[in-house]
PDB file of C-alpha atoms in Angstrom:
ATOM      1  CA  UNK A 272     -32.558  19.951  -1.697  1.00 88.00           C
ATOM      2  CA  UNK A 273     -29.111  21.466  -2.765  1.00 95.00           C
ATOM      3  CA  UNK A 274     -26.229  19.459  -3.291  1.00 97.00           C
ATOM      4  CA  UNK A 275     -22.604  20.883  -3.779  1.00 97.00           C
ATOM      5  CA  UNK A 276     -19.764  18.855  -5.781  1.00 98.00           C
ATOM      6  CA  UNK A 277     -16.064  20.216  -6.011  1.00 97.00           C
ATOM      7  CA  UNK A 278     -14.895  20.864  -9.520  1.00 97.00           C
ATOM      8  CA  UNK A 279     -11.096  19.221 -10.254  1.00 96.00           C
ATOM      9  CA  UNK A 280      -8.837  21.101 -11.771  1.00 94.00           C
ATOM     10  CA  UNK A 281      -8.670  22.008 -15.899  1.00 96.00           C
ATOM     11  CA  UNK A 282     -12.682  22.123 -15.319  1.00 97.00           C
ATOM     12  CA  UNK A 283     -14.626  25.049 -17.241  1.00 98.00           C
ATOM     13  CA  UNK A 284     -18.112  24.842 -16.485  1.00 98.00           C
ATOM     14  CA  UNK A 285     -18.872  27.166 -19.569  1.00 97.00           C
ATOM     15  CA  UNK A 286     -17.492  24.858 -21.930  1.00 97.00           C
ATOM     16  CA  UNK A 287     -19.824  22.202 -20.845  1.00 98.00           C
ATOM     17  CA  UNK A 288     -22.074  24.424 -21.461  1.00 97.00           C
ATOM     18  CA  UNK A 289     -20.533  25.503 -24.939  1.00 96.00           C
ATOM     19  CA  UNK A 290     -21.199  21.655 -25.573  1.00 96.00           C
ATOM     20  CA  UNK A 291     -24.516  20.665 -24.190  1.00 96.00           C
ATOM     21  CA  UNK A 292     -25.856  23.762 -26.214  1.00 95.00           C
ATOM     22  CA  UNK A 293     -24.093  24.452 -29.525  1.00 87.00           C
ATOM     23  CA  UNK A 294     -27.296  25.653 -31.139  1.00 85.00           C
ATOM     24  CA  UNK A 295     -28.803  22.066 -31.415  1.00 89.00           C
ATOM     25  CA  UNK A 296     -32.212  21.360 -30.534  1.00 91.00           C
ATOM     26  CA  UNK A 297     -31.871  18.769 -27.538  1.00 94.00           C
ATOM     27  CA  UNK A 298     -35.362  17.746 -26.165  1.00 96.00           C
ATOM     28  CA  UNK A 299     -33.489  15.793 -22.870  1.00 97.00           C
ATOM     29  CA  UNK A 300     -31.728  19.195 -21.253  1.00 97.00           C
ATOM     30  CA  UNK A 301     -32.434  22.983 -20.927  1.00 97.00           C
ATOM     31  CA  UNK A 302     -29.654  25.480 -21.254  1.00 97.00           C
ATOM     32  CA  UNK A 303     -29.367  28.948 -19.853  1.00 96.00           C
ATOM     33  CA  UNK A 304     -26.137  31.199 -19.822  1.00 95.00           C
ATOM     34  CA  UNK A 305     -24.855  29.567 -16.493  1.00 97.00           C
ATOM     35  CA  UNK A 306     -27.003  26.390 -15.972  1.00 98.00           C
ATOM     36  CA  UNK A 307     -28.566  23.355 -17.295  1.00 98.00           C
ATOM     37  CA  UNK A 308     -31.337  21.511 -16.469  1.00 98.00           C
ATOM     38  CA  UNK A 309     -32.107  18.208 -16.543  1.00 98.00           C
ATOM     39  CA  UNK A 310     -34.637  15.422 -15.537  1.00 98.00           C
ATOM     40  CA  UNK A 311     -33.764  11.836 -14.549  1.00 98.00           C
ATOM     41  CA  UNK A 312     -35.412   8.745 -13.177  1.00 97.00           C
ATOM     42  CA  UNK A 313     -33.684   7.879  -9.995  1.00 95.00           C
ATOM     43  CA  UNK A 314     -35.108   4.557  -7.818  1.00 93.00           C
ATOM     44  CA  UNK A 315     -38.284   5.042 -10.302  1.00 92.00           C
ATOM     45  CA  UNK A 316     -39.013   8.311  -9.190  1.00 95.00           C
ATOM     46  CA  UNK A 317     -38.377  11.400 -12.195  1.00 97.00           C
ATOM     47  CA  UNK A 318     -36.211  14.468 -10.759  1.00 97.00           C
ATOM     48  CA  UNK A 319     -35.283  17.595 -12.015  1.00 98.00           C
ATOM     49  CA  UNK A 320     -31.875  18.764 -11.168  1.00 98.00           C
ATOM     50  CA  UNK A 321     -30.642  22.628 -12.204  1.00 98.00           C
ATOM     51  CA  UNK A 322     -26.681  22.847 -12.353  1.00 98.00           C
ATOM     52  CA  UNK A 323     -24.714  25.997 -11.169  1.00 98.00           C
ATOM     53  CA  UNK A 324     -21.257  26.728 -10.683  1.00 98.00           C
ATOM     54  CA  UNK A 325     -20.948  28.648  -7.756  1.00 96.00           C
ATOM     55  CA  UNK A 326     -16.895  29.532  -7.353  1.00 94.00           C
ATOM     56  CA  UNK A 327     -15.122  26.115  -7.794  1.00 94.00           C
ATOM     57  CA  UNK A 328     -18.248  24.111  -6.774  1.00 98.00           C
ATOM     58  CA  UNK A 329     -20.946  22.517  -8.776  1.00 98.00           C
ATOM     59  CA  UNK A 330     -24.360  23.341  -6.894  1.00 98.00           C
ATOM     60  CA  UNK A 331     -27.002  21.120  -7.906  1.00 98.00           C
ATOM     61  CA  UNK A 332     -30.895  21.653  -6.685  1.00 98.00           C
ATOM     62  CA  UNK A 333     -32.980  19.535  -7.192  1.00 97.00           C
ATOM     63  CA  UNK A 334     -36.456  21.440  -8.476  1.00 98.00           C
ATOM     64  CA  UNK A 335     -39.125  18.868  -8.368  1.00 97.00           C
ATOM     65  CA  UNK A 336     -39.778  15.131  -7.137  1.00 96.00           C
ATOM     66  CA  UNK A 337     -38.248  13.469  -4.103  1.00 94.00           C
ATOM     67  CA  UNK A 338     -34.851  12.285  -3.963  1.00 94.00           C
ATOM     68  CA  UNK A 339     -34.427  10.016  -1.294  1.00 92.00           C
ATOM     69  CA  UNK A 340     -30.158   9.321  -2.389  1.00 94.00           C
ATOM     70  CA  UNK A 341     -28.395  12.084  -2.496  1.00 96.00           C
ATOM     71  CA  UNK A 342     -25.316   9.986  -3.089  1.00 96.00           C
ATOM     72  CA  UNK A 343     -26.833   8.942  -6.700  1.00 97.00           C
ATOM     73  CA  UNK A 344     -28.042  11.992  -8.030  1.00 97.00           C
ATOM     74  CA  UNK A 345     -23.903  13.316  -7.048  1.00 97.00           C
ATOM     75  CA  UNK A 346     -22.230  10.034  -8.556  1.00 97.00           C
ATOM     76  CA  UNK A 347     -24.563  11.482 -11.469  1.00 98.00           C
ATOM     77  CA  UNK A 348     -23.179  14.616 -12.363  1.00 98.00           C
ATOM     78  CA  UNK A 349     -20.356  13.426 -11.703  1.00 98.00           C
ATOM     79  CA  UNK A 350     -20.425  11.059 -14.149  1.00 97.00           C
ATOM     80  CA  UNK A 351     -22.097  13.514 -16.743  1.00 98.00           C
ATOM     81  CA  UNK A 352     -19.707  16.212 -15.884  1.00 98.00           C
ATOM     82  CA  UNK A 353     -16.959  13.611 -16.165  1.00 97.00           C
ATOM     83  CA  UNK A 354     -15.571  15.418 -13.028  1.00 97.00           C
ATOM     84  CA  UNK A 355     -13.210  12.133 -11.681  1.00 96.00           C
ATOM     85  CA  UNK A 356     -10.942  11.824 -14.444  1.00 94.00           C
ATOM     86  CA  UNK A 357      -7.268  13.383 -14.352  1.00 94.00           C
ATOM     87  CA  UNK A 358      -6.730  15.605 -17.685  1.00 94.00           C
ATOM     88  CA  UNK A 359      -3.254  16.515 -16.704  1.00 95.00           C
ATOM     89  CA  UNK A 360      -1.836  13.217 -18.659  1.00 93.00           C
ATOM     90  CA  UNK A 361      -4.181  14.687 -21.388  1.00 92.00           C
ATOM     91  CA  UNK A 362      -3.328  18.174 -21.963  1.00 96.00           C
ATOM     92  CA  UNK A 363       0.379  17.086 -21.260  1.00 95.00           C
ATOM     93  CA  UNK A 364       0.303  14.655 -24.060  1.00 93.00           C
ATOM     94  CA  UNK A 365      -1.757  17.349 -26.388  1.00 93.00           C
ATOM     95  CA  UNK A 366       1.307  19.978 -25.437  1.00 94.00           C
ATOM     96  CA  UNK A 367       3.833  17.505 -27.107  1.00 94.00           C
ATOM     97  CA  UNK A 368       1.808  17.298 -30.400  1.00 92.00           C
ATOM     98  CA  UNK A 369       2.271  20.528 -32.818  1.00 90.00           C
ATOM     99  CA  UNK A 370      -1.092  20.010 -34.536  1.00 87.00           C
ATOM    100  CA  UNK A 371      -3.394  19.312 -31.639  1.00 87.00           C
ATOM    101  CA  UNK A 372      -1.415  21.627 -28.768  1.00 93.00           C
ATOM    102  CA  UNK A 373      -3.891  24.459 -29.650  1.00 93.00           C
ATOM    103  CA  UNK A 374      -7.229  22.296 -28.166  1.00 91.00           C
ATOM    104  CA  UNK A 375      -5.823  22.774 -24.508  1.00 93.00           C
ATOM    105  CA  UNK A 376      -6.326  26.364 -25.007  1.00 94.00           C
ATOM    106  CA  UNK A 377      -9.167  26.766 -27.347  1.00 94.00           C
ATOM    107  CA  UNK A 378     -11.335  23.931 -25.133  1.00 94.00           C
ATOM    108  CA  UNK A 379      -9.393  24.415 -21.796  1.00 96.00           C
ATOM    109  CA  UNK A 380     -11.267  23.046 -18.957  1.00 97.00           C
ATOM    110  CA  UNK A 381     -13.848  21.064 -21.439  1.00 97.00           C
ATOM    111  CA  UNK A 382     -15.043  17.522 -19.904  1.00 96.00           C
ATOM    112  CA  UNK A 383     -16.051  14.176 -22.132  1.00 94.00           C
ATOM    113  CA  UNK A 384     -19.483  14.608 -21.318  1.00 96.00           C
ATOM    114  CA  UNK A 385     -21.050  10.965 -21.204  1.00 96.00           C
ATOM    115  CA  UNK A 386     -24.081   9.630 -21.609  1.00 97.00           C
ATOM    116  CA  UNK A 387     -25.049   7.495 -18.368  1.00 97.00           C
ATOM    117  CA  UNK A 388     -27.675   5.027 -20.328  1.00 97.00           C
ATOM    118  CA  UNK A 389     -26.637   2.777 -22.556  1.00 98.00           C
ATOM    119  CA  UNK A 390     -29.402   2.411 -24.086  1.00 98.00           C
ATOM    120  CA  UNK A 391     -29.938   6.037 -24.546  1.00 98.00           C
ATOM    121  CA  UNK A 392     -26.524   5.700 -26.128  1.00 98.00           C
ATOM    122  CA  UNK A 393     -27.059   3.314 -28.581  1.00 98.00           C
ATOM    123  CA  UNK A 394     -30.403   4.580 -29.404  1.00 98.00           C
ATOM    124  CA  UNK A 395     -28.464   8.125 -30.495  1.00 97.00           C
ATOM    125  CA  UNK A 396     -26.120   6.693 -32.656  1.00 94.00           C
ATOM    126  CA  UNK A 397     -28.413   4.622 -34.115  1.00 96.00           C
ATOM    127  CA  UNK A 398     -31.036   7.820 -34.968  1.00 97.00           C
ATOM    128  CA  UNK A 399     -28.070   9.612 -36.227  1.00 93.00           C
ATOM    129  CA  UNK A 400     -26.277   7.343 -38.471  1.00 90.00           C
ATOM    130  CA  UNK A 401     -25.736   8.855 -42.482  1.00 88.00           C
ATOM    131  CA  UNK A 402     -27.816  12.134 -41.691  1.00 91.00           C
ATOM    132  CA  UNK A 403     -27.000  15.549 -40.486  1.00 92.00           C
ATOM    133  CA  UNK A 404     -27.296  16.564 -36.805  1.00 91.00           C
ATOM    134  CA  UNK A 405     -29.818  19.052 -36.981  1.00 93.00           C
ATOM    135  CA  UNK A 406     -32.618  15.949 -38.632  1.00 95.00           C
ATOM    136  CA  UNK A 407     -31.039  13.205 -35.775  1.00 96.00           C
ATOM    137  CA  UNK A 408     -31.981  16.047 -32.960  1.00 96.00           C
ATOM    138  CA  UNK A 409     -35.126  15.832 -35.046  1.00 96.00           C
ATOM    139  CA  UNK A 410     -35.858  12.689 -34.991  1.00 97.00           C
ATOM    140  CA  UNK A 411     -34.461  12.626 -31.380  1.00 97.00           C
ATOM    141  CA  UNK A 412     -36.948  14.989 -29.900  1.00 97.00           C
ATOM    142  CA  UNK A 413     -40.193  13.218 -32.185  1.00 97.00           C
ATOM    143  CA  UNK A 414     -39.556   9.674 -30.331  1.00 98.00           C
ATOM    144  CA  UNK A 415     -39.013  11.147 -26.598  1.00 98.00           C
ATOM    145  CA  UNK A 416     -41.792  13.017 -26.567  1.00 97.00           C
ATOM    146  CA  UNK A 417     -43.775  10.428 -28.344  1.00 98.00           C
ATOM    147  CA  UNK A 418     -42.436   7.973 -25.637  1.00 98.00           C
ATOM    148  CA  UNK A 419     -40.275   9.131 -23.056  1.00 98.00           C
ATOM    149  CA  UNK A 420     -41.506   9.920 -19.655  1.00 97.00           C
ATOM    150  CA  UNK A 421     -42.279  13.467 -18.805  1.00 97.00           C
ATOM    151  CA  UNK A 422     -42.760  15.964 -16.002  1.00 96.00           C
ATOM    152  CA  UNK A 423     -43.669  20.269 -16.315  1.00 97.00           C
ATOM    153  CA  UNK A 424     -41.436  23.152 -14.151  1.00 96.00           C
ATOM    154  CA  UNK A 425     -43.021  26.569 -14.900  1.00 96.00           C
ATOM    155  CA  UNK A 426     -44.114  25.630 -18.008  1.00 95.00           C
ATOM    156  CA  UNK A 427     -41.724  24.202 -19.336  1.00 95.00           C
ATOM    157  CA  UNK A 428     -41.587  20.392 -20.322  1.00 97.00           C
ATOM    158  CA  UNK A 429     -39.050  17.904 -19.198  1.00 98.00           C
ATOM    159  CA  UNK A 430     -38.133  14.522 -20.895  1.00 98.00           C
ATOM    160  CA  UNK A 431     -36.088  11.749 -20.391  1.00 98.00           C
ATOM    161  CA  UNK A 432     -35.206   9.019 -22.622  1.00 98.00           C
ATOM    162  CA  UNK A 433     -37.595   6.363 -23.502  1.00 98.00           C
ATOM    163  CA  UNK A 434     -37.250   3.258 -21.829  1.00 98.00           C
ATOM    164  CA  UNK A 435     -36.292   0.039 -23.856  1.00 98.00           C
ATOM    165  CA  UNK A 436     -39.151  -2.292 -22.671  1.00 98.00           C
ATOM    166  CA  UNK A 437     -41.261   1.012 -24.387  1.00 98.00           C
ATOM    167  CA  UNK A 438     -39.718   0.796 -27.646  1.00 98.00           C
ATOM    168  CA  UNK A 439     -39.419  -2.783 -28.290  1.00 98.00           C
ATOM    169  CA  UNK A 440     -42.624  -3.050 -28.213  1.00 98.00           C
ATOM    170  CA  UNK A 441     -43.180  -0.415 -31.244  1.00 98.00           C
ATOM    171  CA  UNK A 442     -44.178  -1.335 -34.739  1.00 98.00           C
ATOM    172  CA  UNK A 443     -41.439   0.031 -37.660  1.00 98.00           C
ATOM    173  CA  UNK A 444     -44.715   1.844 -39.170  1.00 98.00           C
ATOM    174  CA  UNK A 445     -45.018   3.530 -35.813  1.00 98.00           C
ATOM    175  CA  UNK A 446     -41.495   5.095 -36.355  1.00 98.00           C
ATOM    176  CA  UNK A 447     -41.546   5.636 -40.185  1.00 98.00           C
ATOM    177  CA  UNK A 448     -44.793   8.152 -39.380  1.00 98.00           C
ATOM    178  CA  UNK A 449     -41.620  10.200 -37.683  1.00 97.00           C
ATOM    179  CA  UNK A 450     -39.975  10.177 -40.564  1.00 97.00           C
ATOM    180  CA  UNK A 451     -37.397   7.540 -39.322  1.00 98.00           C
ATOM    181  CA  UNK A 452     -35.934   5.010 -42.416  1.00 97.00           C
ATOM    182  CA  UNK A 453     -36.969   1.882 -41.965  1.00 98.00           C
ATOM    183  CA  UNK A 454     -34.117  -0.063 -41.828  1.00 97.00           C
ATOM    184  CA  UNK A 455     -33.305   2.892 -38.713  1.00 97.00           C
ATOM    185  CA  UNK A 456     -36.233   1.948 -37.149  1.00 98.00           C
ATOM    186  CA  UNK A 457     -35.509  -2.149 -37.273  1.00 98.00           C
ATOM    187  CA  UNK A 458     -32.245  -1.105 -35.792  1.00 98.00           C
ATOM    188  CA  UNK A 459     -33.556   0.517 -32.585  1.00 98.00           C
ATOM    189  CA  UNK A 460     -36.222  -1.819 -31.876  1.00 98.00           C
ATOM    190  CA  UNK A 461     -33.895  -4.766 -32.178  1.00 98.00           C
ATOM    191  CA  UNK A 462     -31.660  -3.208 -30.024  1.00 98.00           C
ATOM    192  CA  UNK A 463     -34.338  -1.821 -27.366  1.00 98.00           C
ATOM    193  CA  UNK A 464     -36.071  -6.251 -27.088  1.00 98.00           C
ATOM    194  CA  UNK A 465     -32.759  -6.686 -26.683  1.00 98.00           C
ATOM    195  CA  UNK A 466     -32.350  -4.877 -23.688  1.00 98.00           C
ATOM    196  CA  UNK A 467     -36.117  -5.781 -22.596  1.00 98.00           C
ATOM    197  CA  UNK A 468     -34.902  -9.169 -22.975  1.00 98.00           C
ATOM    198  CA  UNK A 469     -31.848  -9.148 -21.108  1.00 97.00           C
ATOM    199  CA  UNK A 470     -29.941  -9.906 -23.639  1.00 97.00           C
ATOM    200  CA  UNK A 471     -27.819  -6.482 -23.360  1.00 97.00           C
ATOM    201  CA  UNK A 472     -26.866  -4.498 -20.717  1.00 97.00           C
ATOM    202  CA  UNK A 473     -24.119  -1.821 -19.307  1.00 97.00           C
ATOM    203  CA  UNK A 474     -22.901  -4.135 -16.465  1.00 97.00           C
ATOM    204  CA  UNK A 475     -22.681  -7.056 -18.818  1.00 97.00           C
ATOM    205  CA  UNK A 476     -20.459  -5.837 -20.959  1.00 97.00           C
ATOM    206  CA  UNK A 477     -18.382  -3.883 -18.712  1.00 96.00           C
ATOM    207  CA  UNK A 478     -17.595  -7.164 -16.847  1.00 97.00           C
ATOM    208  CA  UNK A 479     -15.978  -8.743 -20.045  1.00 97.00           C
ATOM    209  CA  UNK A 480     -11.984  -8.604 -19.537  1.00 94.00           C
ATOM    210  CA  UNK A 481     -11.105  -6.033 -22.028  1.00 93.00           C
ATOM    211  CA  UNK A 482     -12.087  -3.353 -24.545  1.00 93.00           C
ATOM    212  CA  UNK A 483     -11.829  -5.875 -27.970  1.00 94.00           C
ATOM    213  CA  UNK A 484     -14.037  -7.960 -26.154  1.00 96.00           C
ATOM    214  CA  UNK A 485     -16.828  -5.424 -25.572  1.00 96.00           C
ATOM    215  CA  UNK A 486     -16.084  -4.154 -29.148  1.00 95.00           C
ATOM    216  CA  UNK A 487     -16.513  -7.622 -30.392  1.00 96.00           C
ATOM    217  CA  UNK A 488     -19.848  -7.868 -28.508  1.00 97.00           C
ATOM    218  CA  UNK A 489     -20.985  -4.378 -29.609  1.00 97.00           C
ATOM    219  CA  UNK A 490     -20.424  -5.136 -33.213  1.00 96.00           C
ATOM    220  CA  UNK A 491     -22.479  -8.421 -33.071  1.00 97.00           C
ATOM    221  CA  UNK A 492     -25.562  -6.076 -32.760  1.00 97.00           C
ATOM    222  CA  UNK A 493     -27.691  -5.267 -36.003  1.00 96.00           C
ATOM    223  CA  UNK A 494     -27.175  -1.822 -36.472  1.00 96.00           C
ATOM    224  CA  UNK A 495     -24.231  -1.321 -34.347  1.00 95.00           C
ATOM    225  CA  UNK A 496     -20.738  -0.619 -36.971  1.00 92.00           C
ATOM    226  CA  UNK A 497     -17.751   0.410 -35.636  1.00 90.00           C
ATOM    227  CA  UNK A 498     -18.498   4.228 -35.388  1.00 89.00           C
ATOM    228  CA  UNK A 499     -21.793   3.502 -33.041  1.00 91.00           C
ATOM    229  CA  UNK A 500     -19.547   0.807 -31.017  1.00 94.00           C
ATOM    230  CA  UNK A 501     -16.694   3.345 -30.244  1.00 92.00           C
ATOM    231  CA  UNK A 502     -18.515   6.069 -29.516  1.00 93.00           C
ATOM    232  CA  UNK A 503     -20.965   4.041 -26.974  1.00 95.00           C
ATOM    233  CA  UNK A 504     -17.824   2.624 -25.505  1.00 95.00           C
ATOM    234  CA  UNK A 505     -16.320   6.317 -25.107  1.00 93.00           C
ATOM    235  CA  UNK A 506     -19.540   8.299 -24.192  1.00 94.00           C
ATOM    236  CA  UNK A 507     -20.869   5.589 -22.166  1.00 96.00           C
ATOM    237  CA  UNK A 508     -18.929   2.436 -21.098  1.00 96.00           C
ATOM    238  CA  UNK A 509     -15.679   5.155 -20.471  1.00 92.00           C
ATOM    239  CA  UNK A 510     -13.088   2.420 -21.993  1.00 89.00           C
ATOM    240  CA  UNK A 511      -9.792   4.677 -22.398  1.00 76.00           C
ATOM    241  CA  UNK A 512      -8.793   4.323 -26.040  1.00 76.00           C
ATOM    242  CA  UNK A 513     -11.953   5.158 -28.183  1.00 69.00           C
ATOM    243  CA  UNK A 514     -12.942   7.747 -30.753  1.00 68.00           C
ATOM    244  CA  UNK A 515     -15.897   7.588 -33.109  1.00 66.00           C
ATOM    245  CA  UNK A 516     -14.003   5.622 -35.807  1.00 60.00           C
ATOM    246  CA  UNK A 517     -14.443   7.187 -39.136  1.00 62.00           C
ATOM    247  CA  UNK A 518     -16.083  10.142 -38.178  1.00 60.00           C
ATOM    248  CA  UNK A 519     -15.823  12.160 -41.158  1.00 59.00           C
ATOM    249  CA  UNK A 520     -16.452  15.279 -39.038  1.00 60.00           C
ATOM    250  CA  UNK A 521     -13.402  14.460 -36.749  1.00 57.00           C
ATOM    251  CA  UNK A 522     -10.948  13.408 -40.101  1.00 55.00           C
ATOM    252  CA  UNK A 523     -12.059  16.675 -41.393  1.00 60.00           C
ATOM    253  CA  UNK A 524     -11.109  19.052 -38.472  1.00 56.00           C
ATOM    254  CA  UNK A 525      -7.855  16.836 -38.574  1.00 56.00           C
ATOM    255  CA  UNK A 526      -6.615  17.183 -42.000  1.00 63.00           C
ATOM    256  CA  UNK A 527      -7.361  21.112 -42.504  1.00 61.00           C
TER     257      UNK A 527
END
């Protein structure tokens, strides 16, 4: 099954690309010079998508397992590809501001690529809290393919993220034997039971009324500070006025 999605305008599928690559080892997509590859768990059955850009439309073709919606794998990459927001307001504001006016050119047509899961979100930020990127894709790739689900494509192995019901029932030893601190590995387990639990959930906190509330809730979490809050509520929850507060990376970039 092929499925095509129109591109907006200020879209460069290279950047995304640029992004989802960038030399780090990710275990839950596959790169090549003009696609990515992905698996998924749709309706409890696991997919694997390519993505193409094929003039000014995403093509997406689905590789292995049955989709039965269409419509969910789309609202997907759409999602992913953050393909339904309007950058004009963006790049308009970044033209009025002498210090940042240069990222509409250096990054033009680069999306906020999100994160779908919250859960999988969380989990991230939580395995790479104090420690460089290269040991949290580390540590990322040693717990999904100790417990994500999995399927082969030519001989290659595809992962997705593990569930929450999966990890909360882990023992911290289980996780320090991948190296993980413990006090990393409480974190993630407490938030995975509560997820398992229903105590935590994407819809639940998107119905509160506004972002201080879901901030509020986010930061009531073991684990969860205000960097791992922001950047859940910008990668995944899509709340407008976020950035990963206090990133040292970001106050760097800003201040040279």
């Amino acid at each position: 099954m092929t499925i095509t999605i129109p591109t907006p305008p200020l879209f460069s599928f290279q950047e995304c690309l640029w992004f989802l690559d960038r030399n780090y080892d990710d275990c839950l997509h596959v790169v090549t010079p003009n696609s990515v590859l992905k698996a998924i768990e749709l309706e409890g059955e696991m997919i694997l998508f390519e993505v193409k850009q094929i003039k000014d439309d995403l093509q997406v073709e689905v590789l292995q397992g049955t989709l039965t919606n269409a419509k969910l794998l789309s609202d997907y990459i759409k999602y992913w590809f953050d393909l339904d927001r309007d950058l004009v307001p963006f790049y308009n504001a970044l033209a009025q501001d002498q210090e940042l006016a240069f990222m509409s050119t250096k990054y033009h047509g680069l999306r906020l690529m999100g994160i779908e899961n919250l859960f999988e979100t969380l989990g991230w930020t939580i395995i790479g809290q104090q420690i460089n990127l290269k040991f949290a894709y580390t540590l990322k790739r040693s717990l999904v393919e100790h417990w994500g689900k999995q399927l082969t494509h030519q001989g290659q192995t595809y992962y997705v993220f593990p569930e929450p019901t999966t990890i909360a029932a882990l023992k911290v030893e289980m996780l320090r034997a991948l190296k993980f601190t413990t006090r990393k590995a409480q974190y993630l387990i407490g938030v995975a039971q509560l997820f398992a639990q229903n105590r935590l959930s994407k819809s639940s906190l998107l119905a509160l009324p506004d972002e201080e509330k879901i901030l509020a809730e986010l930061l009531k979490i073991r684990g969860i500070g205000k960097w791992t809050a922001h950047y859940a509520m910008m990668k995944c929850l899509r709340t407008a006025n976020n950035i990963p507060y206090g990133d040292t990376g970001l106050y760097t970039v800003l201040n040279n």
